[in-house]
Short mmCIF file of C-alpha atoms in Angstrom, two decimals:
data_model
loop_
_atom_site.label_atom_id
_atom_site.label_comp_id
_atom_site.label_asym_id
_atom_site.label_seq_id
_atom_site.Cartn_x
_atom_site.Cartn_y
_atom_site.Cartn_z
CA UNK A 19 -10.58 -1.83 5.25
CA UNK A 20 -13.24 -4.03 5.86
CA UNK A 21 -16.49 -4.33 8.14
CA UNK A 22 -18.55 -6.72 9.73
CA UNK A 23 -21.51 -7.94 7.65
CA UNK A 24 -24.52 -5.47 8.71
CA UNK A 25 -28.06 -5.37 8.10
CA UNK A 26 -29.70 -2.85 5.35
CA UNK A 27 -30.47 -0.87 8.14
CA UNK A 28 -27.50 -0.15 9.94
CA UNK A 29 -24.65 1.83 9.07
CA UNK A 30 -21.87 1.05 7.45
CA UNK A 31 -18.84 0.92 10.26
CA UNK A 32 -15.64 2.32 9.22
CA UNK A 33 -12.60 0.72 9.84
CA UNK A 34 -14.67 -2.24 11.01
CA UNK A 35 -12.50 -5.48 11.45
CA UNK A 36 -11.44 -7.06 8.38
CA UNK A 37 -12.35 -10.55 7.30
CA UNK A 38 -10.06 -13.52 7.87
CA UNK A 39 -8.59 -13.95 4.31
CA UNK A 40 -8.40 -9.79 3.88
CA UNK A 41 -6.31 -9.81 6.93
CA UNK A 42 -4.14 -12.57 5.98
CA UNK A 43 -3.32 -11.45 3.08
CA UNK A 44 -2.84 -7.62 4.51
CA UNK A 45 -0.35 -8.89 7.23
CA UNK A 46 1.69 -10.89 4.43
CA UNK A 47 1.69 -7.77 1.94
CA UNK A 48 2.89 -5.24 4.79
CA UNK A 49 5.21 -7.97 6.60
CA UNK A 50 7.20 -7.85 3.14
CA UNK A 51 6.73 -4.01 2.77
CA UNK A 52 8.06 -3.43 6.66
CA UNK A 53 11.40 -5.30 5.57
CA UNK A 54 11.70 -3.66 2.11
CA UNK A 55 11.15 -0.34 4.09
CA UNK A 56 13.50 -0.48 6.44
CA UNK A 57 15.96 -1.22 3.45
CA UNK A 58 14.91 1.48 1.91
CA UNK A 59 15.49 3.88 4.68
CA UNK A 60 19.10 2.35 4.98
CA UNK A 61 19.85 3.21 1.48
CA UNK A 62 18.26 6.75 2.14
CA UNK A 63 20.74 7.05 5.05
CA UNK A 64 23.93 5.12 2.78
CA UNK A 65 23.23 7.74 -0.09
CA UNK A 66 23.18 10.70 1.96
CA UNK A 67 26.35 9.72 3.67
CA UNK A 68 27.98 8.83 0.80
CA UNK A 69 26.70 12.38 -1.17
CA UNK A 70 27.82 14.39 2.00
CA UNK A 71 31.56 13.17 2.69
CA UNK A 72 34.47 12.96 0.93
CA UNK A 73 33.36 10.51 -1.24
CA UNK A 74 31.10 12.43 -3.00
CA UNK A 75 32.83 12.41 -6.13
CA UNK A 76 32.56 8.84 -6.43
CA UNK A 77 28.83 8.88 -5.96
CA UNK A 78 28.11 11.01 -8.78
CA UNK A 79 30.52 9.17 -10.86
CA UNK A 80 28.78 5.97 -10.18
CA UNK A 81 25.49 7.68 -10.67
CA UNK A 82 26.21 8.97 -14.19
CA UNK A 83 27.97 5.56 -15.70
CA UNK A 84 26.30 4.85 -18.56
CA UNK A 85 25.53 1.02 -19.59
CA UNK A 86 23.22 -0.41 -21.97
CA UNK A 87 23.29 -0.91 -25.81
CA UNK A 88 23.38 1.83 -27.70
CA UNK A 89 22.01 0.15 -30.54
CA UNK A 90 18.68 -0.17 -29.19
CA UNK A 91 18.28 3.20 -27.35
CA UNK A 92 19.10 2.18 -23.99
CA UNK A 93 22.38 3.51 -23.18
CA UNK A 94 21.51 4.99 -19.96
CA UNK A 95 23.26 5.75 -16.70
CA UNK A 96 23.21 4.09 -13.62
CA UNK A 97 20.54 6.37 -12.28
CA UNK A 98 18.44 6.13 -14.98
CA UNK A 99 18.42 2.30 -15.09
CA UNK A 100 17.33 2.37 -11.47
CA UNK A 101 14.52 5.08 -12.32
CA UNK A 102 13.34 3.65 -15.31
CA UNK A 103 14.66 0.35 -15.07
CA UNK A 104 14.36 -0.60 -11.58
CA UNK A 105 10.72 0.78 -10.59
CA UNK A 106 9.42 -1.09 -13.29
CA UNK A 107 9.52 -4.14 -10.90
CA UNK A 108 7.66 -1.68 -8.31
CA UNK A 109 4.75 -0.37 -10.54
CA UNK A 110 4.55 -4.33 -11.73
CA UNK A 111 3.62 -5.45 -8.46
CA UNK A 112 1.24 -1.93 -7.65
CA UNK A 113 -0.10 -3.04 -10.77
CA UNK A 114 -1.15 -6.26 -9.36
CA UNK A 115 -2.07 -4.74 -6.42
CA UNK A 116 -4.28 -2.42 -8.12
CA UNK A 117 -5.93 -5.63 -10.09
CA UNK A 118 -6.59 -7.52 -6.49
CA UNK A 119 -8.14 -4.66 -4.37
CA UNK A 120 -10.27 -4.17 -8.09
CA UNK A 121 -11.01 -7.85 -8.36
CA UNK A 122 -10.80 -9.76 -4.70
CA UNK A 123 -10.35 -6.52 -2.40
CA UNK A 124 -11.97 -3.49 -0.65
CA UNK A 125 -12.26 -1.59 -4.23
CA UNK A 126 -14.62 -4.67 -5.60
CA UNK A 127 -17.11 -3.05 -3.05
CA UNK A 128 -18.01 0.45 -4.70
CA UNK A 129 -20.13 1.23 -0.78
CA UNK A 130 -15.94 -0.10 0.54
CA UNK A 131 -13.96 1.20 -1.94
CA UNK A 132 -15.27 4.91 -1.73
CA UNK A 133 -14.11 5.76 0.96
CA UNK A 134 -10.04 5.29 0.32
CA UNK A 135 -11.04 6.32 -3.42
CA UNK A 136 -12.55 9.86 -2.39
CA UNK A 137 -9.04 9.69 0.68
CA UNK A 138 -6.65 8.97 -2.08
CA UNK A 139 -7.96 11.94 -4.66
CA UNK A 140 -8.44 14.69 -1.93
CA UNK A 141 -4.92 13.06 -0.71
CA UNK A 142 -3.61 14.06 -4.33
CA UNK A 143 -5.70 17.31 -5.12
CA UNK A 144 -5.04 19.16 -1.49
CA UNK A 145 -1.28 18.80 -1.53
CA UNK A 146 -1.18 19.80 -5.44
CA UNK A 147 -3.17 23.02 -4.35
CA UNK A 148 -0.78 23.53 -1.64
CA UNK A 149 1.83 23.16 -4.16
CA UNK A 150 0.89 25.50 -6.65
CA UNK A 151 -0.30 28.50 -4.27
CA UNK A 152 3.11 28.53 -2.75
CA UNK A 153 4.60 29.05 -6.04
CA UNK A 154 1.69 31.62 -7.41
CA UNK A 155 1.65 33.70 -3.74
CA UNK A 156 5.99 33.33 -4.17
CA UNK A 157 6.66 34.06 -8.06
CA UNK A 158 7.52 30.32 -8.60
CA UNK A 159 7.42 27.46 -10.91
CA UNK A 160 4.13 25.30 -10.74
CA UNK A 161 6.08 22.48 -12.77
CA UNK A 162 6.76 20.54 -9.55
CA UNK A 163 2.75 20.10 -8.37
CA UNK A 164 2.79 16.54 -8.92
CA UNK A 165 5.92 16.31 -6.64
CA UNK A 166 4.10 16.11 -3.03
CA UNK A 167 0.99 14.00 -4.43
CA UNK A 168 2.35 10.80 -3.98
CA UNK A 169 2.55 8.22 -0.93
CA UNK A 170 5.64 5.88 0.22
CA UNK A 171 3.84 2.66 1.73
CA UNK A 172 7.16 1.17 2.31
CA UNK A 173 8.77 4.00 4.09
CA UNK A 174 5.42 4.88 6.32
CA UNK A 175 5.79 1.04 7.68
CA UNK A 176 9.26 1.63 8.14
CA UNK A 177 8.71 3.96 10.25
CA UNK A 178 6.09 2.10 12.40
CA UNK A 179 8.11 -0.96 12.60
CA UNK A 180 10.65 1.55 14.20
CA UNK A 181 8.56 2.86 16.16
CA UNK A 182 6.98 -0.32 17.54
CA UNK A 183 3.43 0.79 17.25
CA UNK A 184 0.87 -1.89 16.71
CA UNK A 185 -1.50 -0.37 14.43
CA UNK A 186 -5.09 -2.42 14.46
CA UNK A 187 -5.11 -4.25 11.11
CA UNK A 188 -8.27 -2.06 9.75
CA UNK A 189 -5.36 0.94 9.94
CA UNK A 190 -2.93 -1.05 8.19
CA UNK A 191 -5.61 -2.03 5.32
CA UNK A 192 -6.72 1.38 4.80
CA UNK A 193 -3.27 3.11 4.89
CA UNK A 194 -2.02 -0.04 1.82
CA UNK A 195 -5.46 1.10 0.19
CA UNK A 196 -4.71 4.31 -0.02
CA UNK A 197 -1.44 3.95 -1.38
CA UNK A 198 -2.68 1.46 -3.88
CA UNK A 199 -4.96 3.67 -4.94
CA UNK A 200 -2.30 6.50 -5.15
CA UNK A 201 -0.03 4.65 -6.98
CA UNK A 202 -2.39 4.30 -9.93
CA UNK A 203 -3.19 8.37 -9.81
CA UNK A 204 0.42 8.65 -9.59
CA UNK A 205 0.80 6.48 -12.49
CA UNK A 206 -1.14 8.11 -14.36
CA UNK A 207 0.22 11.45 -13.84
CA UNK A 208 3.44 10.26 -15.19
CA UNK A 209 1.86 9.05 -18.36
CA UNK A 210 0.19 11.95 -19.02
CA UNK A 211 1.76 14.74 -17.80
CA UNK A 212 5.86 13.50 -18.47
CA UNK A 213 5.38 12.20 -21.97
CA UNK A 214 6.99 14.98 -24.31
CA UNK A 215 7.62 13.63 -27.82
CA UNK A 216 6.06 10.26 -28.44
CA UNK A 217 7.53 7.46 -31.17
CA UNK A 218 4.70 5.66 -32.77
CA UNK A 219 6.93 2.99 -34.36
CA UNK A 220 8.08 1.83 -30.44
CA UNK A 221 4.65 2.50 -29.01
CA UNK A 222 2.94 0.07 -31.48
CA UNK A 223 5.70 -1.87 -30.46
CA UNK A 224 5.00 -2.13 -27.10
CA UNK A 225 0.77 -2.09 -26.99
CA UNK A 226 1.46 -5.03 -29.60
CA UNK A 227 3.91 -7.17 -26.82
CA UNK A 228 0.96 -6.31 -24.57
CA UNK A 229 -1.04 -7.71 -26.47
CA UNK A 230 0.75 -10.96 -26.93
CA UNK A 231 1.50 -10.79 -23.56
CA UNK A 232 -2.37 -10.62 -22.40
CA UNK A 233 -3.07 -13.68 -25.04
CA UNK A 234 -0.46 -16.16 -23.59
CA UNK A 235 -2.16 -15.43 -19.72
CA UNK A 236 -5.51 -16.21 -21.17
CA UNK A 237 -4.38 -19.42 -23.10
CA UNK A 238 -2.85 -19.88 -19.63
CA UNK A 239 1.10 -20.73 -21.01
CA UNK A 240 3.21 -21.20 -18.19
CA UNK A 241 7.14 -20.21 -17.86
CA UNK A 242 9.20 -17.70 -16.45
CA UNK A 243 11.39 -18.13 -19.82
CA UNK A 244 8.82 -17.49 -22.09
CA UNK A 245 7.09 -14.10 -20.14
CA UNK A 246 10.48 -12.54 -18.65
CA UNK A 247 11.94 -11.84 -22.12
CA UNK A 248 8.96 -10.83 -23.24
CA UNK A 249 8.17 -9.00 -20.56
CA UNK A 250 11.70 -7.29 -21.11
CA UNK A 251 11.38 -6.27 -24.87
CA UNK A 252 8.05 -4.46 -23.57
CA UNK A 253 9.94 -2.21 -21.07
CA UNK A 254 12.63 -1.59 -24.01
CA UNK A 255 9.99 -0.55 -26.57
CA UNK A 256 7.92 1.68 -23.90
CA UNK A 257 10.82 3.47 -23.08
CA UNK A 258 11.83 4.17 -26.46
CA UNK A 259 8.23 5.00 -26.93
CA UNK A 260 9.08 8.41 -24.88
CA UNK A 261 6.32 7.21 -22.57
CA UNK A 262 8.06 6.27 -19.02
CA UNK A 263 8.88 2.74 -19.22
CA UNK A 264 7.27 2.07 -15.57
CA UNK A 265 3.70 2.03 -17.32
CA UNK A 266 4.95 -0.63 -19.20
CA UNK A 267 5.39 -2.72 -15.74
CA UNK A 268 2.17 -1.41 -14.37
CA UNK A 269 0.28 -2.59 -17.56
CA UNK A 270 1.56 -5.97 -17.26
CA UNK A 271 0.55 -6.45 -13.54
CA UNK A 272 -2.93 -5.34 -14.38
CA UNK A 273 -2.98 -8.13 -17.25
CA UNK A 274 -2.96 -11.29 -14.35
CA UNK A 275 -6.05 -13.07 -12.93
CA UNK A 276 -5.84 -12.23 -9.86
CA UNK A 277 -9.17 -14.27 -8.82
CA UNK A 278 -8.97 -18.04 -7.46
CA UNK A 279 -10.79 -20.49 -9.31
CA UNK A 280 -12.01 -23.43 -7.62
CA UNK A 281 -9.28 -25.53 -6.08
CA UNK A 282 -6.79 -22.98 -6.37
CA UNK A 283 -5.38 -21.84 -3.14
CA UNK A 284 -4.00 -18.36 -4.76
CA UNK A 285 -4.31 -17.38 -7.94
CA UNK A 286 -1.43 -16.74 -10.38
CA UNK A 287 -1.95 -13.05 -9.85
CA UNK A 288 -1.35 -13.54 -5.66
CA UNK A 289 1.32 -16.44 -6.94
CA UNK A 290 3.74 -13.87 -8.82
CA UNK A 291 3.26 -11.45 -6.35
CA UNK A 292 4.64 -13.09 -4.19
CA UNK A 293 7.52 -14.13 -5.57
CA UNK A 294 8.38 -10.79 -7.19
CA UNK A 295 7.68 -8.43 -3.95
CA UNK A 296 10.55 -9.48 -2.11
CA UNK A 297 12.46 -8.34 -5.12
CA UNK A 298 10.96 -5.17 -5.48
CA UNK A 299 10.64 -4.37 -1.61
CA UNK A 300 14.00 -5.82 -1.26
CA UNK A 301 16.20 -4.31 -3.78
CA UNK A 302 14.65 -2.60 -6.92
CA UNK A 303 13.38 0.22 -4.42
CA UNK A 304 16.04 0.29 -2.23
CA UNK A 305 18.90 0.62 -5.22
CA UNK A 306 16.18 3.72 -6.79
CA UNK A 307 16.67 5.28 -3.09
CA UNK A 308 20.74 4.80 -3.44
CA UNK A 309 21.03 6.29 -6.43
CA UNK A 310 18.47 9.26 -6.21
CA UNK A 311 18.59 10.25 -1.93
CA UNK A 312 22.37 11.40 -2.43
CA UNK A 313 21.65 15.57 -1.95
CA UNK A 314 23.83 17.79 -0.19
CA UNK A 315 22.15 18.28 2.94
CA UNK A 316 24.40 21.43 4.08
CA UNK A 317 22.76 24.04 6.70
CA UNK A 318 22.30 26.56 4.09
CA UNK A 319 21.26 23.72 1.38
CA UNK A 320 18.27 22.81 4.32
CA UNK A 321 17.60 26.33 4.65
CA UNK A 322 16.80 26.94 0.78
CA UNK A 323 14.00 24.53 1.13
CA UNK A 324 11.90 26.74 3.25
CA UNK A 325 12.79 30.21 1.30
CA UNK A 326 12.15 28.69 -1.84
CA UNK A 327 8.62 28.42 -3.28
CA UNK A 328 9.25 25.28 -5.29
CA UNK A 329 10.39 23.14 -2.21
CA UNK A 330 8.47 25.20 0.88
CA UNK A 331 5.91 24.43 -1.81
CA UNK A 332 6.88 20.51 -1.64
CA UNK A 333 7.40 20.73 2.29
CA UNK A 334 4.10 22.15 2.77
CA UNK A 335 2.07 19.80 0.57
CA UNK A 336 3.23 16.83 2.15
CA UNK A 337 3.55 18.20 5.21
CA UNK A 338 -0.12 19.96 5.45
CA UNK A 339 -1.76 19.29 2.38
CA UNK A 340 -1.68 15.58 2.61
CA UNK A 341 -3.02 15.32 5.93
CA UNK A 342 -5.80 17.70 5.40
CA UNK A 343 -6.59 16.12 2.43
CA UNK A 344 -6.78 12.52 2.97
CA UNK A 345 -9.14 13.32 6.40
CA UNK A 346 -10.55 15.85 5.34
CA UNK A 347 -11.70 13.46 2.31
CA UNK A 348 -12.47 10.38 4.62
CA UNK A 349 -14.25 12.44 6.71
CA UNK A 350 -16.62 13.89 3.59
CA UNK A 351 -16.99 10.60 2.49
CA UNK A 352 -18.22 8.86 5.31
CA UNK A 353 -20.29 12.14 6.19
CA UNK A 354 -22.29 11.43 2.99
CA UNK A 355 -22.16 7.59 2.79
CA UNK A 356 -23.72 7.32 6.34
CA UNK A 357 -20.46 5.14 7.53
CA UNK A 358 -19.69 5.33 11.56
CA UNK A 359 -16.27 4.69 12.50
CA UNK A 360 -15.54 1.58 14.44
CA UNK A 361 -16.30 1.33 17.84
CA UNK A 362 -12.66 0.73 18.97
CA UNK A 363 -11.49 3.90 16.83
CA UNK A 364 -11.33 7.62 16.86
CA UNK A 365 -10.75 10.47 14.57
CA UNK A 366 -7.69 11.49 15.78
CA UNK A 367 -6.74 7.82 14.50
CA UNK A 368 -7.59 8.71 11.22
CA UNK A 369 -5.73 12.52 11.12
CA UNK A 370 -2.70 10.33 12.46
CA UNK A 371 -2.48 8.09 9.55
CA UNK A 372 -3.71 10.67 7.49
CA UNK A 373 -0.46 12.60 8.45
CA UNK A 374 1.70 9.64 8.45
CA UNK A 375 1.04 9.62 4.44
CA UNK A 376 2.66 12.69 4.16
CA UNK A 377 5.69 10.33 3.80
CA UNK A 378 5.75 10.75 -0.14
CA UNK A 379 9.53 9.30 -1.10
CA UNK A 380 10.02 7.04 -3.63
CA UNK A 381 7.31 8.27 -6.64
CA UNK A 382 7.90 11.64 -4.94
CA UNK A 383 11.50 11.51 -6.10
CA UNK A 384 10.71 10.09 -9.41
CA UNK A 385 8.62 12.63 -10.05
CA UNK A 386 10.61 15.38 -8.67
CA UNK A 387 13.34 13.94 -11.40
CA UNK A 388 10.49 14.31 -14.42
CA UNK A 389 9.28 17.60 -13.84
CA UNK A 390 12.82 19.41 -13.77
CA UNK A 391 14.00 17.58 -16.12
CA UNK A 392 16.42 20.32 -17.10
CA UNK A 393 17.67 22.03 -14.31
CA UNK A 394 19.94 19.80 -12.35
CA UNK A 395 20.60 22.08 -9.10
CA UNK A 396 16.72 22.43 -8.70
CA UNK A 397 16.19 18.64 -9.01
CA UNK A 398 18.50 18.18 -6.33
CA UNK A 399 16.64 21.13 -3.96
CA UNK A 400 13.65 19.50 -4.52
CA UNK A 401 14.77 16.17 -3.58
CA UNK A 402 16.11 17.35 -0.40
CA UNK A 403 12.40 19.12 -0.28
CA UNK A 404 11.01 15.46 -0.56
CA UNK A 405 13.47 14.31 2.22
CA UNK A 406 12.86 16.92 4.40
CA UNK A 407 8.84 16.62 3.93
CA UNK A 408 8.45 13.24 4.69
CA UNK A 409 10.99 13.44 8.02
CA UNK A 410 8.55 16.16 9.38
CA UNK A 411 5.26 13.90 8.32
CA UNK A 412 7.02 11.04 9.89
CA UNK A 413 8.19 12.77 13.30
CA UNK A 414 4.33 14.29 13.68
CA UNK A 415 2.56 10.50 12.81
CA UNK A 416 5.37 9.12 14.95
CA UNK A 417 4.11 11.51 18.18
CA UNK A 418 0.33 11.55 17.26
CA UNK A 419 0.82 7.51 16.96
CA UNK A 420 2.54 7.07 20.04
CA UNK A 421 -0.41 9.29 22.07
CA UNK A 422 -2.42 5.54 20.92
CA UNK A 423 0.09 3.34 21.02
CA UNK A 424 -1.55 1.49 24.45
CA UNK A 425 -4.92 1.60 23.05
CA UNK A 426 -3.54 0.30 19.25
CA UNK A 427 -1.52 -2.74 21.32
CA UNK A 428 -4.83 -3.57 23.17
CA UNK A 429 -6.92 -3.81 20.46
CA UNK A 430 -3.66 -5.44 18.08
CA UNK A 431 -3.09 -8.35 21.08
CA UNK A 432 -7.39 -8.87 20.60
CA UNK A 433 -7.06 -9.66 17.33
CA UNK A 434 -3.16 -12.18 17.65
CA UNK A 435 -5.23 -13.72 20.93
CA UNK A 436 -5.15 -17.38 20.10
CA UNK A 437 -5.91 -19.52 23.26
CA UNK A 438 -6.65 -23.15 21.46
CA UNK A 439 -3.34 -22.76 19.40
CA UNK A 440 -5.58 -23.76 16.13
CA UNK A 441 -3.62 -20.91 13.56
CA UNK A 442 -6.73 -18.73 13.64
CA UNK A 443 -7.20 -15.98 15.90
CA UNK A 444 -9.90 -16.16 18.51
CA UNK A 445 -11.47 -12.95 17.79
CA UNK A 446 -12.43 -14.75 14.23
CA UNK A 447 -13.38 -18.03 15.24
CA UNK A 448 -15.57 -16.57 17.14
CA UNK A 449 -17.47 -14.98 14.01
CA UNK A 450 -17.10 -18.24 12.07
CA UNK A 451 -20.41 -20.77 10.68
CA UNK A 452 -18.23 -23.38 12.12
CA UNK A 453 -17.90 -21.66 16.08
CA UNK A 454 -21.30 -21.41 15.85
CA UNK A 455 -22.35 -24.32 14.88
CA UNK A 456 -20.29 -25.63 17.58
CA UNK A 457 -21.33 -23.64 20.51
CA UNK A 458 -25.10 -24.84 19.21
CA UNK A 459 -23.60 -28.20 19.76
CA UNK A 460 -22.57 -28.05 23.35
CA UNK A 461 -25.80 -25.87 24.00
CA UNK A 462 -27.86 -28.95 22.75
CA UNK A 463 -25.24 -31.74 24.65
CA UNK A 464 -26.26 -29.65 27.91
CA UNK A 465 -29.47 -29.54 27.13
CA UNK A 466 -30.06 -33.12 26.66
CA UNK A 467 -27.86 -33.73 30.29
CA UNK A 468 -30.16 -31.76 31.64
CA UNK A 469 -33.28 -33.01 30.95
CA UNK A 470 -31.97 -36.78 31.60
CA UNK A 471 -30.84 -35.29 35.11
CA UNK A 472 -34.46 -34.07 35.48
CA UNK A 473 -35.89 -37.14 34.27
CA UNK A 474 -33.94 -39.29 36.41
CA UNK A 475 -34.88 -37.14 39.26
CA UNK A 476 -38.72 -36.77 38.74
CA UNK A 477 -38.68 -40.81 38.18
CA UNK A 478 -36.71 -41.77 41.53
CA UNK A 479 -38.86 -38.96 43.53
CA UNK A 480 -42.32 -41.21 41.79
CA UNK A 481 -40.31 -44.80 42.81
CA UNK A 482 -40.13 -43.22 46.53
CA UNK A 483 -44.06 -42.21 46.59
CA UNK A 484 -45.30 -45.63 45.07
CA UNK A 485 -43.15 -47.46 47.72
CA UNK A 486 -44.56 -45.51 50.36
#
């Protein structure tokens, strides 16, 4: 979400168009998130087929096959090693995520990073609300409040890559912000709120890998071999540890430099990222969707969700309480940081992306597994809440989008415009030292023709008056 450079005196824009690097590296991030997305919304679809046919039998079979050793506390079904196993990899690279926006992005900004900071809490904090005065107006449980806080990044880009709508990159930044930013609230949630009884032996365990793990990055040892096993004992200790095992994974992404020193053309940080999204985007979150999206999805299972208070209550804060929340919070903060949205935006744009993060599926579901725990029928109702939830946030975003759609290609064909074929946009060459530099150039090359042309004129009209 960034902004043109701007005098003391002006305000802060909004949405402003990000810098060249901040956009490359946005368009590469989402590219990878669009593809894992769309995965993830064919597993979605594969699991609910497979949970709502014949087959059904075998799904839940294959769900609760345990594997693991024993031995060493990790005999754990197939479900569970996607959960716990699996979304490791995904809170991994959040957590390097996280470290970037912290240490090269928007967040390293506090006047940049308040604004999806104050978007992602009220994002949290309305649909909580939501949550729990559903369940206090209808006699229910408040264990699920966490349930509708959270944000799928990979499923909301799904969606617009089905769609075809060409959001403006500032969009794109803001809406991976937010969810970056979500992610570590969500995180944190889990830690807190889903540890029961703690073991101090496997703990110590795991803060001391941690430890050895944050001493090998800073005497900079290199090799998959030596950090992937380690890296592996970690997870094993945290979850023994009773604390969920994806902190582990988040801790560890936090631990890389994500800063380029000078020659470096990415830093390790952006390096491993890189190579471990596909993985995450591409399978670890798309085998978590298999094995957790298969609910019955009967008419009268569908029409529980709104009669109940624990999934209307889920329904409703995605639905409602994420979109008022994350523009109602943009709007407050730029309202008291002075920032004007861009010039080539609206607030409708805003409420539309707002309500496109209503899409809350994978952490959603986790979470939905964590806080009912113990009641397997109401863990299923509550992921068909989830499902349900984010359809309804993605069929509004999908019409409020589409109202834009000519207006978003417009401005997304300004910014791909690239007339000299050099591999930068036109738009940004056009801001560059170097453009300038070079228009000042020609300027001064005309210039200089112009006064010879003058010279050469005034002296042949004085040749013509001495001869006469």
């Amino acid at each position: 979400m960034g902004a043109h450079t701007e005098s003391p005196n002006q305000n802060r824009k909004a949405f402003g168009r990000l810098s060249l690097p901040e956009r490359t590296y946005v368009t590469d991030a989402l590219r990878t998130e669009t593809v894992g997305g769309v995965l993830l919304l064919l597993a979605a679809v594969a699991a609910l087929i497979w949970a709502n046919t014949p087959l059904s039998d075998s799904y839940e079979t294959v769900s609760k096959f345990h594997i693991g050793p024993a031995a060493l506390g990790l005999d754990l079904s197939i479900q569970h090693w996607a959960a716990d196993g699996l979304l490791a990899v995904f809170f991994f690279v959040a957590g390097i995520e996280l470290k970037r926006e912290l240490v090269a992005g928007d967040l390293r900004d506090p006047k940049a990073a308040i604004l999806p900071v104050v978007a992602a809490l009220c994002g949290m904090a309305v649909p909580a609300l939501v949550y729990v005065l559903t369940n206090v107006v209808g006699n229910g449980s408040t264990d699920g409040w966490a349930v509708p806080t959270a944000t799928d990044i990979a499923f909301a880009l799904a969606v617009l890559a089905v769609l075809g709508t060409s959001l403006p990159s500032a969009l794109r930044a803001f809406l991976l912000t937010l969810a970056v930013v979500d992610d570590l609230f969500a995180i944190l949630i889990i830690a807190v709120f889903f540890t029961s009884e703690l073991n101090f032996a496997a703990l110590g365990g795991a803060f001391a890998g941690l430890v050895l793990f944050w001493l090998l990055l800073r005497k900079e040892v290199r090799g998959w071999y030596v950090y992937v096993p380690l890296a592996l004992v970690i997870w094993g200790l945290m979850y023994n540890s009773g604390v969920h095992a994806t902190i582990a994974g988040v801790a560890m992404g936090l631990m890389l430099r994500c800063s380029r020193r000078d020659g470096e053309e990415h830093s390790p940080g952006e390096h491993i990222e890189h190579l471990v999204r596909p993985l995450s985007a591409g399978l670890a979150v798309p085998l978590f969707a298999l094995f957790s999206a298969g609910v019955g999805v009967s008419g009268g299972a569908l029409a529980d969700v709104f009669t109940q208070p624990e999934t209307l209550g889920v329904v409703l804060g995605l639905v409602v309480g994420k979109a008022v929340g994350i523009f109602g919070g943009t709007w407050l903060a730029a309202r008291f940081t002075r920032a004007s949205l861009s010039d080539d935006l609206s607030w409708p744009d805003v409420f539309a992306i707002s309500t496109l993060a209503g899409i809350g599926f994978t952490v959603s579901l986790l979470i939905g597994e964590l806080a009912f725990a113990g009641d397997a029928a109401m863990t299923d109702e509550v992921k068909a809440a989830v499902l349900t939830g984010s359809l309804i946030a993605a069929v509004l975003a999908a019409f409020l989008l589409k109202l834009r759609n000519a207006k978003y290609r417009k401005l997304w064909e300004e910014e791909e415009r690239d007339e000299d074929h050099s591999g930068i946009p036109d738009i940004y060459e056009q801001d560059s030292p170097e453009y300038h530099l070079r228009m000042a150039e020609i300027y001064e090359k005309k210039a200089a023709e112009h006064r010879r042309s003058a010279e050469l004129t005034t002296g042949g009209s004085e040749r013509d008056d001495s001869r006469a």
